[in-house]
PDB file of C-alpha atoms in Angstrom:
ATOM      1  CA  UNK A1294      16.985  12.470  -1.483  1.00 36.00           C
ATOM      2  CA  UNK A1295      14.517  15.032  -3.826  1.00 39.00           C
ATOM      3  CA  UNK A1296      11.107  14.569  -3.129  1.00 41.00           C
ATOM      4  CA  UNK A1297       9.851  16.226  -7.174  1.00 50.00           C
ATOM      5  CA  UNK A1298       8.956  12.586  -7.491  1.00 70.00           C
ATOM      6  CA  UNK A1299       6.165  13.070  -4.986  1.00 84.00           C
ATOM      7  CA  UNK A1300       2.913  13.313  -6.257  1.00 90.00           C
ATOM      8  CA  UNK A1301       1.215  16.827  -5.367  1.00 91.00           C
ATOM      9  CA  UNK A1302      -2.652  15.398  -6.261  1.00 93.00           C
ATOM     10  CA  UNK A1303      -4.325  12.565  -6.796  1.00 95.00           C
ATOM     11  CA  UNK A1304      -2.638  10.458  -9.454  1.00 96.00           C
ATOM     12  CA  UNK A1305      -3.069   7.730 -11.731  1.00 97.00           C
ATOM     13  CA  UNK A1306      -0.396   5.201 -12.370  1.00 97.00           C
ATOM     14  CA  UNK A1307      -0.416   1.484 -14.836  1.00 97.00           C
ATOM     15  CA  UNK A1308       2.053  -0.918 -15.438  1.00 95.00           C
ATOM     16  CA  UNK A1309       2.848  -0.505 -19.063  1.00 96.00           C
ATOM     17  CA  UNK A1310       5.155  -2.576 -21.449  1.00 94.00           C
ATOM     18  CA  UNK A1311       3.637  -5.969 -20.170  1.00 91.00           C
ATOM     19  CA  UNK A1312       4.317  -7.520 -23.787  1.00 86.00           C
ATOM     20  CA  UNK A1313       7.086 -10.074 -24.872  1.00 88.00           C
ATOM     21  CA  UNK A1314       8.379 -10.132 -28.678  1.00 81.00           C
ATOM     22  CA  UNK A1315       5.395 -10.511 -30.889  1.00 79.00           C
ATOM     23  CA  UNK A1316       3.011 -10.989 -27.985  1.00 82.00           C
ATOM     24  CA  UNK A1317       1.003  -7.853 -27.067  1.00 79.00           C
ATOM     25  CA  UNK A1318      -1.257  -7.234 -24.044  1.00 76.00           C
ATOM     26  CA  UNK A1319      -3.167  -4.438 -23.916  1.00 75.00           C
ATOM     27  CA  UNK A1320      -3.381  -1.006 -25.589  1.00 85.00           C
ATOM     28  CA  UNK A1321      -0.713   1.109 -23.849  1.00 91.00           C
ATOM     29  CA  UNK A1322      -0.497   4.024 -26.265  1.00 93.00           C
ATOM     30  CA  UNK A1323      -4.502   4.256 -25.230  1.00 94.00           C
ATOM     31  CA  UNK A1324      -3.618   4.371 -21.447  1.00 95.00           C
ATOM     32  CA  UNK A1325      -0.928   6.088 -21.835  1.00 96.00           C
ATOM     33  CA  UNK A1326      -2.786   9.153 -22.679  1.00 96.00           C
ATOM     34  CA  UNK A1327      -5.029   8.571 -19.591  1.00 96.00           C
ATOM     35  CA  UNK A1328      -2.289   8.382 -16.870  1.00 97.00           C
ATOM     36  CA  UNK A1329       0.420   9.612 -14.850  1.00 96.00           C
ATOM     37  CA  UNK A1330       3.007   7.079 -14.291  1.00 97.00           C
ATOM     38  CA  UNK A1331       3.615   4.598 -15.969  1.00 97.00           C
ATOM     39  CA  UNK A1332       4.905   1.316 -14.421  1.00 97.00           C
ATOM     40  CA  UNK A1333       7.548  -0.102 -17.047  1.00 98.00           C
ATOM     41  CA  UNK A1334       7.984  -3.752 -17.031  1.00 96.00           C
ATOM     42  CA  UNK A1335      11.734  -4.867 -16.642  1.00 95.00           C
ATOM     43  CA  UNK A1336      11.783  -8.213 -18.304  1.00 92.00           C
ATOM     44  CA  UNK A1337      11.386 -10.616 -15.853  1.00 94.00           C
ATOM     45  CA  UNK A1338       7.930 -10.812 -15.803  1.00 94.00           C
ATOM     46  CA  UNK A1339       7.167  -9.236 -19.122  1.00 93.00           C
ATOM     47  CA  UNK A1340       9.032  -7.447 -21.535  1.00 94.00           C
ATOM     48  CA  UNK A1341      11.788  -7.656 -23.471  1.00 95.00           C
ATOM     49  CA  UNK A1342      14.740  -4.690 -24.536  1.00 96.00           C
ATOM     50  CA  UNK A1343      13.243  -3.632 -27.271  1.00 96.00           C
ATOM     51  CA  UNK A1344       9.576  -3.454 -25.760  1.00 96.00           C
ATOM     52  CA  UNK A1345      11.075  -1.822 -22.660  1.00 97.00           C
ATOM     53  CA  UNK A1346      12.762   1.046 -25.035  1.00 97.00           C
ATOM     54  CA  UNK A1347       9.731   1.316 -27.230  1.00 96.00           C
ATOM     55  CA  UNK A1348       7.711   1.986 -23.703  1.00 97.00           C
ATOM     56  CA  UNK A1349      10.052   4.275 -21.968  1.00 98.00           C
ATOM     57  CA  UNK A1350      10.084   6.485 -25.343  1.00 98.00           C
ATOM     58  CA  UNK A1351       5.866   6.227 -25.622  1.00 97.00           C
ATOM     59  CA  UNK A1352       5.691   7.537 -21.856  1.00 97.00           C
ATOM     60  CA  UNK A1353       8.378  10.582 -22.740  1.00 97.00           C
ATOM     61  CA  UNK A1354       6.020  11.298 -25.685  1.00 97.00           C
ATOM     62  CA  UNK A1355       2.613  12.102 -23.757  1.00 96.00           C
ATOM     63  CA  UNK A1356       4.230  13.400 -20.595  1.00 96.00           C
ATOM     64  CA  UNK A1357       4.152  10.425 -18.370  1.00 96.00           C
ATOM     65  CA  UNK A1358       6.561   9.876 -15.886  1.00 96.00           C
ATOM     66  CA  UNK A1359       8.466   6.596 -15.839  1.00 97.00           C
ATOM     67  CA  UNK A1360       9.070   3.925 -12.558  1.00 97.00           C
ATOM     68  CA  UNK A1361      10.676   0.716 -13.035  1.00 98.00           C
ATOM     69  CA  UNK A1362       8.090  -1.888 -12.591  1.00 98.00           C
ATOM     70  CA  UNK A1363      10.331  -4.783 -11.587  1.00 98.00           C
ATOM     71  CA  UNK A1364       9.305  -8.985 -11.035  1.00 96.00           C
ATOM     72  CA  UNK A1365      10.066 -12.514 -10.615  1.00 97.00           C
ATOM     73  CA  UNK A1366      11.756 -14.364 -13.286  1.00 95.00           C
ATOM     74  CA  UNK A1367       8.423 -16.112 -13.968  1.00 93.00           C
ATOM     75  CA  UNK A1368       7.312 -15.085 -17.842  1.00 89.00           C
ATOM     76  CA  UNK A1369       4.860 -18.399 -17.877  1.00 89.00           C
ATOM     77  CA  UNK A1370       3.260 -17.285 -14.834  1.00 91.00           C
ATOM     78  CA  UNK A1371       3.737 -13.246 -15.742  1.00 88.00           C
ATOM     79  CA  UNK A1372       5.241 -12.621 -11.989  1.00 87.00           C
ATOM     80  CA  UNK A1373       1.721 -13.792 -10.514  1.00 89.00           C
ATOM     81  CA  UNK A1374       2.832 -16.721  -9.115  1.00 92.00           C
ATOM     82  CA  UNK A1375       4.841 -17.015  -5.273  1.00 89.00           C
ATOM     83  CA  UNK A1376       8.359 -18.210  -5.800  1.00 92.00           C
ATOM     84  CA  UNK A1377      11.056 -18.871  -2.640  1.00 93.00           C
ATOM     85  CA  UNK A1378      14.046 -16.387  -2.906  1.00 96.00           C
ATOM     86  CA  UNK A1379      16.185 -15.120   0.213  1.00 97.00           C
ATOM     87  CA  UNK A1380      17.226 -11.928   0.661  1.00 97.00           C
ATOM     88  CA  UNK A1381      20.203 -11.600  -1.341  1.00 98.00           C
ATOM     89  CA  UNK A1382      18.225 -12.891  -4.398  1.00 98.00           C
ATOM     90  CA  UNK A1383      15.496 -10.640  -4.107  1.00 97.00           C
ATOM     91  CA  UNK A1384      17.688  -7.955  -3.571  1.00 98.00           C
ATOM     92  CA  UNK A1385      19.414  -8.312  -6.842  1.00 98.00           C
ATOM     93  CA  UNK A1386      16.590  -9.393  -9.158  1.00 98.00           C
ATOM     94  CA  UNK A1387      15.566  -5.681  -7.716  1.00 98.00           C
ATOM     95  CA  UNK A1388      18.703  -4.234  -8.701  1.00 98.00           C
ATOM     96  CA  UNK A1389      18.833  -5.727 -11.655  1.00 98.00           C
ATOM     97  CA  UNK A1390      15.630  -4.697 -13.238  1.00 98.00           C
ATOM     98  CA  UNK A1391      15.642  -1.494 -11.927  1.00 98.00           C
ATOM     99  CA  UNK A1392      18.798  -0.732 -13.614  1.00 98.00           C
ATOM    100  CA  UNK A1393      18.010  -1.802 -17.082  1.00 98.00           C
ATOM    101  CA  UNK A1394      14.699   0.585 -16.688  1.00 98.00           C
ATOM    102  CA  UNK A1395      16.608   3.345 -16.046  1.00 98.00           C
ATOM    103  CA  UNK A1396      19.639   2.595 -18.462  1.00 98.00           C
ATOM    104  CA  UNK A1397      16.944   3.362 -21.112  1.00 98.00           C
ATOM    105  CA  UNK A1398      15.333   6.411 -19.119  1.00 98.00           C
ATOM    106  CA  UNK A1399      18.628   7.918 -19.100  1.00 97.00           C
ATOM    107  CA  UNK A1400      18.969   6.492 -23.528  1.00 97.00           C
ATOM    108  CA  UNK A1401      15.806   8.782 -23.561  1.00 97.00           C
ATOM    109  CA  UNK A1402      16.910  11.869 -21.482  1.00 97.00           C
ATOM    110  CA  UNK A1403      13.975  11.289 -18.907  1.00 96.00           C
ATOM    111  CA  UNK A1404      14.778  10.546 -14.963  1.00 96.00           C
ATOM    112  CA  UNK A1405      13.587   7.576 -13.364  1.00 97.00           C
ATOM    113  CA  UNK A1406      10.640   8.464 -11.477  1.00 96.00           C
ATOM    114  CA  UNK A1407       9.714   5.321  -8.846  1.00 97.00           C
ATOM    115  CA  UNK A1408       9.885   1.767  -8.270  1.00 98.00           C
ATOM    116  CA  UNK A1409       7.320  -0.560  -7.878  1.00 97.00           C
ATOM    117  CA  UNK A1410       7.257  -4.257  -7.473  1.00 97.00           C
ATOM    118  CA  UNK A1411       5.011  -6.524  -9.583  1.00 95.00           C
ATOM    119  CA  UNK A1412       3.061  -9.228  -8.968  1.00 91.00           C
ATOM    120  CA  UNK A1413       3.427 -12.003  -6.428  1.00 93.00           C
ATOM    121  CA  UNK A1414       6.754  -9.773  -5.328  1.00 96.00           C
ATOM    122  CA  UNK A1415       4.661  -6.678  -4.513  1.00 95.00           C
ATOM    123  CA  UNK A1416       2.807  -9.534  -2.004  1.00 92.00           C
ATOM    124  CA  UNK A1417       5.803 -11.086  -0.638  1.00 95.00           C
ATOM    125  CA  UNK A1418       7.285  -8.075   0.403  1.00 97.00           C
ATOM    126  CA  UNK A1419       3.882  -7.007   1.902  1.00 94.00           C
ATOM    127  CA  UNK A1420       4.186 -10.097   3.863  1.00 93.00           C
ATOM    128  CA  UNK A1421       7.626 -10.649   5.032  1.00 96.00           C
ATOM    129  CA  UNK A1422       9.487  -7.864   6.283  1.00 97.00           C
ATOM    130  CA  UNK A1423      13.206  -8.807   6.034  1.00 97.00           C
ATOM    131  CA  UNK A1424      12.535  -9.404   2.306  1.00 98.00           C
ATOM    132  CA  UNK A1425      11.318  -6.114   2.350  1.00 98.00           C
ATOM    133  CA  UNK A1426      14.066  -4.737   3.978  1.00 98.00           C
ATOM    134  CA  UNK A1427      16.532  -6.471   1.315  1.00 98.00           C
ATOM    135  CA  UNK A1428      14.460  -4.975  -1.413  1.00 98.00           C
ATOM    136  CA  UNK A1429      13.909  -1.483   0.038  1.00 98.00           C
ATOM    137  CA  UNK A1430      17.802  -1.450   0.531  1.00 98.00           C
ATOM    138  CA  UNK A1431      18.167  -2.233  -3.371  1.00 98.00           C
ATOM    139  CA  UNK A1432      15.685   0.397  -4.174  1.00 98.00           C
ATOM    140  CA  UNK A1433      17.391   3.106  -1.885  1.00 97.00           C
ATOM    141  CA  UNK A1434      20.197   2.795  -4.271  1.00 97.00           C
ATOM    142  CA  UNK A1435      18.580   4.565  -6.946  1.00 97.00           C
ATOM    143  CA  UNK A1436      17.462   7.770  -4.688  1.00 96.00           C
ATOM    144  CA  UNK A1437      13.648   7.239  -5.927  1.00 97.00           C
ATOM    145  CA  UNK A1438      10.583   6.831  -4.550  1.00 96.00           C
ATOM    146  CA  UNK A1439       8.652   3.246  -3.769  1.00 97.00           C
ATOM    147  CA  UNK A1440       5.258   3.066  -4.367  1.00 97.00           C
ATOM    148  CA  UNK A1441       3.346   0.160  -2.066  1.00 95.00           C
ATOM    149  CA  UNK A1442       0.626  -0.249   0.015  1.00 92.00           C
ATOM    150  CA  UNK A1443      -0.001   2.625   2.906  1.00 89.00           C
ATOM    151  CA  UNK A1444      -0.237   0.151   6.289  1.00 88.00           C
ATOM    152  CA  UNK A1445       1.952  -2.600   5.515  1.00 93.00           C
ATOM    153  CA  UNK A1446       5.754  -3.743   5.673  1.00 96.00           C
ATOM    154  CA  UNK A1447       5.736  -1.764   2.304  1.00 96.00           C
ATOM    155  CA  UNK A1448       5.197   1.945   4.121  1.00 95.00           C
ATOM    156  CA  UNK A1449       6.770   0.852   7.489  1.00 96.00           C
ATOM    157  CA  UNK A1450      10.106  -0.589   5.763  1.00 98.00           C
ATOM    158  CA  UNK A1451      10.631   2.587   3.910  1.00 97.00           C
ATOM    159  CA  UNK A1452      10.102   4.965   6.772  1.00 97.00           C
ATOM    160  CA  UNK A1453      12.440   3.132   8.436  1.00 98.00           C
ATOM    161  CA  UNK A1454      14.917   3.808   5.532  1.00 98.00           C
ATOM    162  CA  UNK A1455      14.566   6.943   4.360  1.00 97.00           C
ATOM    163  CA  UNK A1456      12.602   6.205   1.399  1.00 97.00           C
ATOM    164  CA  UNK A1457       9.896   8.507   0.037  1.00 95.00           C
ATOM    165  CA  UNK A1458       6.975   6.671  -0.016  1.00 95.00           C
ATOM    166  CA  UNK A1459       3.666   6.588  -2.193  1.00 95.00           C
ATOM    167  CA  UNK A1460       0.634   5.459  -0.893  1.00 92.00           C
ATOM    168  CA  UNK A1461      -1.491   3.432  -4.368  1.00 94.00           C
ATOM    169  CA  UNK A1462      -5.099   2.530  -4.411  1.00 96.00           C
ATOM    170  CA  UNK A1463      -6.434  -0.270  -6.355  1.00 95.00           C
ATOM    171  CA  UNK A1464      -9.934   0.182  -7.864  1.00 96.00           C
ATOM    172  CA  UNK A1465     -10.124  -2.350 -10.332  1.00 95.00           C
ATOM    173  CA  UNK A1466      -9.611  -5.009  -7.638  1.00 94.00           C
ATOM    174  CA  UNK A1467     -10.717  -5.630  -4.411  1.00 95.00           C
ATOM    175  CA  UNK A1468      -9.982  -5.286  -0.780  1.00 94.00           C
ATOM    176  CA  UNK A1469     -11.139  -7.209   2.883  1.00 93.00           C
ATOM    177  CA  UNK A1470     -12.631  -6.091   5.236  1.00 91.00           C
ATOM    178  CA  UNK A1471      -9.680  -6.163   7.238  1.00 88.00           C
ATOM    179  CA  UNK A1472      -8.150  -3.775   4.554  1.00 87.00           C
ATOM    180  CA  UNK A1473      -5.694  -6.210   2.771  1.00 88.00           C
ATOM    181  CA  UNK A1474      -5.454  -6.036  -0.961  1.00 88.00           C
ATOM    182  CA  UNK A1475      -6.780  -9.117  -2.781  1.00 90.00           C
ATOM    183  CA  UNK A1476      -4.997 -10.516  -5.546  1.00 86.00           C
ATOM    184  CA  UNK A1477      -6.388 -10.325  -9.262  1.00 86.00           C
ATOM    185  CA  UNK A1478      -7.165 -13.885  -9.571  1.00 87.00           C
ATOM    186  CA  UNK A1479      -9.357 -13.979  -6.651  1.00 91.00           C
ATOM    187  CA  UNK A1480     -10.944 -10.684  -6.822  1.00 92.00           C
ATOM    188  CA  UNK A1481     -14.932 -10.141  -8.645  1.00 92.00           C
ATOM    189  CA  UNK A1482     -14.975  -8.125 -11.978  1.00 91.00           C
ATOM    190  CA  UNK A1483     -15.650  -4.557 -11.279  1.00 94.00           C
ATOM    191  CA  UNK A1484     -16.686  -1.910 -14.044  1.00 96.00           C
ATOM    192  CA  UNK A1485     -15.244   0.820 -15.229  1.00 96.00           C
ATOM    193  CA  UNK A1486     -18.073   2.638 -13.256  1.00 97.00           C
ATOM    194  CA  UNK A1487     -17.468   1.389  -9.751  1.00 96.00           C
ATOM    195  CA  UNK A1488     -13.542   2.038 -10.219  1.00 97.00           C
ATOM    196  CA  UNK A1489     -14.592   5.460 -10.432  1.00 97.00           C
ATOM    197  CA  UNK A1490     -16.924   5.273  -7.566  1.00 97.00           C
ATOM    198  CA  UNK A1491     -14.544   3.328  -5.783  1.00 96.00           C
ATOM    199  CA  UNK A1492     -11.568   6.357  -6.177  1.00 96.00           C
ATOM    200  CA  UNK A1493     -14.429   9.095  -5.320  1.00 95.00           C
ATOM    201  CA  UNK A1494     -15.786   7.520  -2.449  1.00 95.00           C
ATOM    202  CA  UNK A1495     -11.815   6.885  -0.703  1.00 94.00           C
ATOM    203  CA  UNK A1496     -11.010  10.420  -1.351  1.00 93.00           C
ATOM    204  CA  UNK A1497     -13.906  11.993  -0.157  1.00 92.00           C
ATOM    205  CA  UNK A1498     -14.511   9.941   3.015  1.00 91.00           C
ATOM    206  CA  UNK A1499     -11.462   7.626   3.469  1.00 90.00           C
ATOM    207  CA  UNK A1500     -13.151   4.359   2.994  1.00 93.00           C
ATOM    208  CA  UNK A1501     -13.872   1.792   0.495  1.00 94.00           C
ATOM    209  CA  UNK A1502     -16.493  -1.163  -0.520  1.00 93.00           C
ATOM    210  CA  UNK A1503     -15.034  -4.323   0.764  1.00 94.00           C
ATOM    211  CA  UNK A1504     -15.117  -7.933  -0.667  1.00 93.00           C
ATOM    212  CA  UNK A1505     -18.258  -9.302   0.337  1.00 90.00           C
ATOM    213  CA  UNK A1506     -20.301  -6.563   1.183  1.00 90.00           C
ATOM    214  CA  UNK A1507     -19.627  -3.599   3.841  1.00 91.00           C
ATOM    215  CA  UNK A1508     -17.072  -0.963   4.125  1.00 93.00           C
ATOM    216  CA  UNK A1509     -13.131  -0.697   4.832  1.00 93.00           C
ATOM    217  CA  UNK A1510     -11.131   1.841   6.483  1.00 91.00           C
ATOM    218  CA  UNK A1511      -8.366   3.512   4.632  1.00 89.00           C
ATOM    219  CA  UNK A1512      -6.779   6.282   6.973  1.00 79.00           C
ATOM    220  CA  UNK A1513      -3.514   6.174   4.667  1.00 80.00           C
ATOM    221  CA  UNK A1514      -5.371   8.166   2.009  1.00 80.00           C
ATOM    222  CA  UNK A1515      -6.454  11.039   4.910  1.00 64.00           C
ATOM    223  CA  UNK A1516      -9.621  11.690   6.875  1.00 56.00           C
ATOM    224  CA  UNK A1517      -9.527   9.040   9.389  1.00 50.00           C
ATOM    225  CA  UNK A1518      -5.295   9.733   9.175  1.00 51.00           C
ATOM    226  CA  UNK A1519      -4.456  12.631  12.083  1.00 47.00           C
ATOM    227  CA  UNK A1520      -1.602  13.778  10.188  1.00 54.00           C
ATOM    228  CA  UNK A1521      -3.336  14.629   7.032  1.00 53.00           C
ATOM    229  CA  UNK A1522      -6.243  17.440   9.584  1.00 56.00           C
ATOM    230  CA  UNK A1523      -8.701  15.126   8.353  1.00 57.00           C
ATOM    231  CA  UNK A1524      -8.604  16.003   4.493  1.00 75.00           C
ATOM    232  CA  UNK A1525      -7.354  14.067   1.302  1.00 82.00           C
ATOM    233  CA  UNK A1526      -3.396  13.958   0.905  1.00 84.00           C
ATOM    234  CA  UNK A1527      -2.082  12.958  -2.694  1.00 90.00           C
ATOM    235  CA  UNK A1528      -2.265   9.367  -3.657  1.00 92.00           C
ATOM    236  CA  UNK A1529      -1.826   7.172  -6.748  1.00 95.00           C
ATOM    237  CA  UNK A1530      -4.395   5.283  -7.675  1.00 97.00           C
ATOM    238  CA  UNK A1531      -3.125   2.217  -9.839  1.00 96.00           C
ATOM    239  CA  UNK A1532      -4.621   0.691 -13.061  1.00 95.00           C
ATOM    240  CA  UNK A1533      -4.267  -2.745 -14.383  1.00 94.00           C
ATOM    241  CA  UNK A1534      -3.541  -2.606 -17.975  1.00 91.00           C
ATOM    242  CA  UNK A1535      -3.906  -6.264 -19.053  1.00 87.00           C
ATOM    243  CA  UNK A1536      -7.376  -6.174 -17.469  1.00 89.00           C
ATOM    244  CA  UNK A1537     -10.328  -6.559 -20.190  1.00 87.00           C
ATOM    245  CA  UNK A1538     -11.460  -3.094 -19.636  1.00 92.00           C
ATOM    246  CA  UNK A1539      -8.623  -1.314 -18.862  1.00 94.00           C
ATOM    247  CA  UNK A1540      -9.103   1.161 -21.262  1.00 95.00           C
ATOM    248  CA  UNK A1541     -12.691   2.078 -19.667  1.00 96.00           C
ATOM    249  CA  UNK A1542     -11.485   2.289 -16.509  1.00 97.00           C
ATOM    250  CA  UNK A1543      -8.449   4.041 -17.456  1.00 97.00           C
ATOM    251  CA  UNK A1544     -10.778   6.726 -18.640  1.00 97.00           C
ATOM    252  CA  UNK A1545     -13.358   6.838 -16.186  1.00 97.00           C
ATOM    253  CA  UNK A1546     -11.182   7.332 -12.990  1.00 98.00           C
ATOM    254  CA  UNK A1547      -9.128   9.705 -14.969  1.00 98.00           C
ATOM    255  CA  UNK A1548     -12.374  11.776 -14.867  1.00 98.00           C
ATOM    256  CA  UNK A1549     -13.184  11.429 -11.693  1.00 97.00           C
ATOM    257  CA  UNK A1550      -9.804  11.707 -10.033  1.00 97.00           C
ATOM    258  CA  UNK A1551      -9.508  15.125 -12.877  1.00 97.00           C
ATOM    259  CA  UNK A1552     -12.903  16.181 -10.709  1.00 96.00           C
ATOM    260  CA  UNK A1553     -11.608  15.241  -7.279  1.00 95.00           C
ATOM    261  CA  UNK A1554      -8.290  17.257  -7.763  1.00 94.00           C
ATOM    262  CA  UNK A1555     -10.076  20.319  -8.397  1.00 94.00           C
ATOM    263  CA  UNK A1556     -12.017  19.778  -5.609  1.00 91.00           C
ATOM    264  CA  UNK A1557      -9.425  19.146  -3.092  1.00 90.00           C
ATOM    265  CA  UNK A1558      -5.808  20.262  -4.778  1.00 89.00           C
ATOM    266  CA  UNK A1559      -7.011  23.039  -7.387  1.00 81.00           C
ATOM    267  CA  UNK A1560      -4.512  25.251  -5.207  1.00 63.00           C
ATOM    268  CA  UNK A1561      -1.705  23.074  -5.418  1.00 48.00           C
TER     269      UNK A1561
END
């Protein structure tokens, strides 16, 4: 499996093409020029063909590369929302999202870069492993990358298979003390400011502000993590588009994390 999908620095990533029909959330052509990766949105729990196409071919035109950003069949509830599916079910709603992403990166000439799950999936493979395993086995399938959370079933599950695995920070949302992510709906505000802060202070030290006060380890990201000598390794750092301020905090970590790869990657 090629590893070019790898990030080499510290990255930025979004989920983009979270619209459906006339409906339109957020400004993607405006974070688009601010990011990475984009996470497209498969249809499931946003999205529609023609939104997916018009995505895939705004990422080609400012560079960015392209992941299929797949979900549970829950529009209503945009994918936030738990739902009960085995194995085989999860599996193929993988598969089957995945597929149509990359039907129109391949429409577009452009390779498929990643997957990441969305949403309430992204959780319930953090939390039960042999629904990870049925996902990560879907995902293998398409010789890319996943993208998850660095400590969990997420990273463990792909080691396990032979996936290449990318290690994402949230810093528009929070995290316990204990180091698990919290979910958008039960996570404070935070400024376009503090995500900035937030990305600066994990790369430089390997810890972050928790929920509640105090501090949280994050050896995934390096310096507490023996395998990276103590320094930063490349990470993503992920954006949420449909937040209110997504734009300013698009643009504010992109400065800082701009400033933090010269600082630790301006020989890479």
């Amino acid at each position: 499996m090629s590893i070019r999908n790898l990030p080499k620095k510290i990255e930025i990533n979004s989920d983009m093409g979270e619209a459906f029909g006339r409906w339109q959330l957020g400004n993607d052509e405006e974070i688009m020029k601010r990011i990475d990766v984009a996470n497209v949105a498969a249809g499931f729990h946003a999205s529609d063909p023609t939104t997916l196409h018009r995505t895939v071919k705004l990422a080609k035109k400012y560079g960015v590369a392209v992941g299929a950003h797949p979900g549970f069949p829950d529009l209503a509830g945009f994918g936030r929302r738990r739902m009960e599916l085995n194995e085989e079910e999860v599996a193929d709603i993988i598969t089957y999202q995945v597929g149509a992403v990359k039907g129109f990166c391949e429409l577009e000439g452009i390779p498929l870069n990643h997957v990441k799950p969305h949403g309430a999936l992204y959780f319930y493979l953090k939390n039960s492993k042999p629904h990870c395993i049925a996902a990560y086995k879907a995902i293998k399938a398409f010789k890319v990358p996943v993208y998850g959370l660095g400590g969990t079933f997420h990273e463990e599950v792909a080691k396990e298979l032979d996936i290449p695995f990318v290690p994402e920070l949230y810093v528009d949302i929070e995290y316990t003390k204990d180091g698990s992510l919290v979910p958008p709906a039960q996570s404070k505000s935070i400024s376009s400011e503090e995500c900035a802060e937030r990305a600066r202070k994990v790369a430089e030290t390997g810890r972050n502000l928790a929920q509640g006060g105090g501090e949280v380890e994050m050896p995934e990201f390096g310096h507490q993590d023996q395998t990276s000598g103590g320094k930063c390794r490349p990470f993503s750092i992920c954006i949420h588009s449909d937040f209110k301020e997504a734009e300013r905090n698009a643009l504010a970590t992109r400065t800082m994390v701009d400033e933090l790869n010269i600082k630790f990657f301006s020989e890479a």
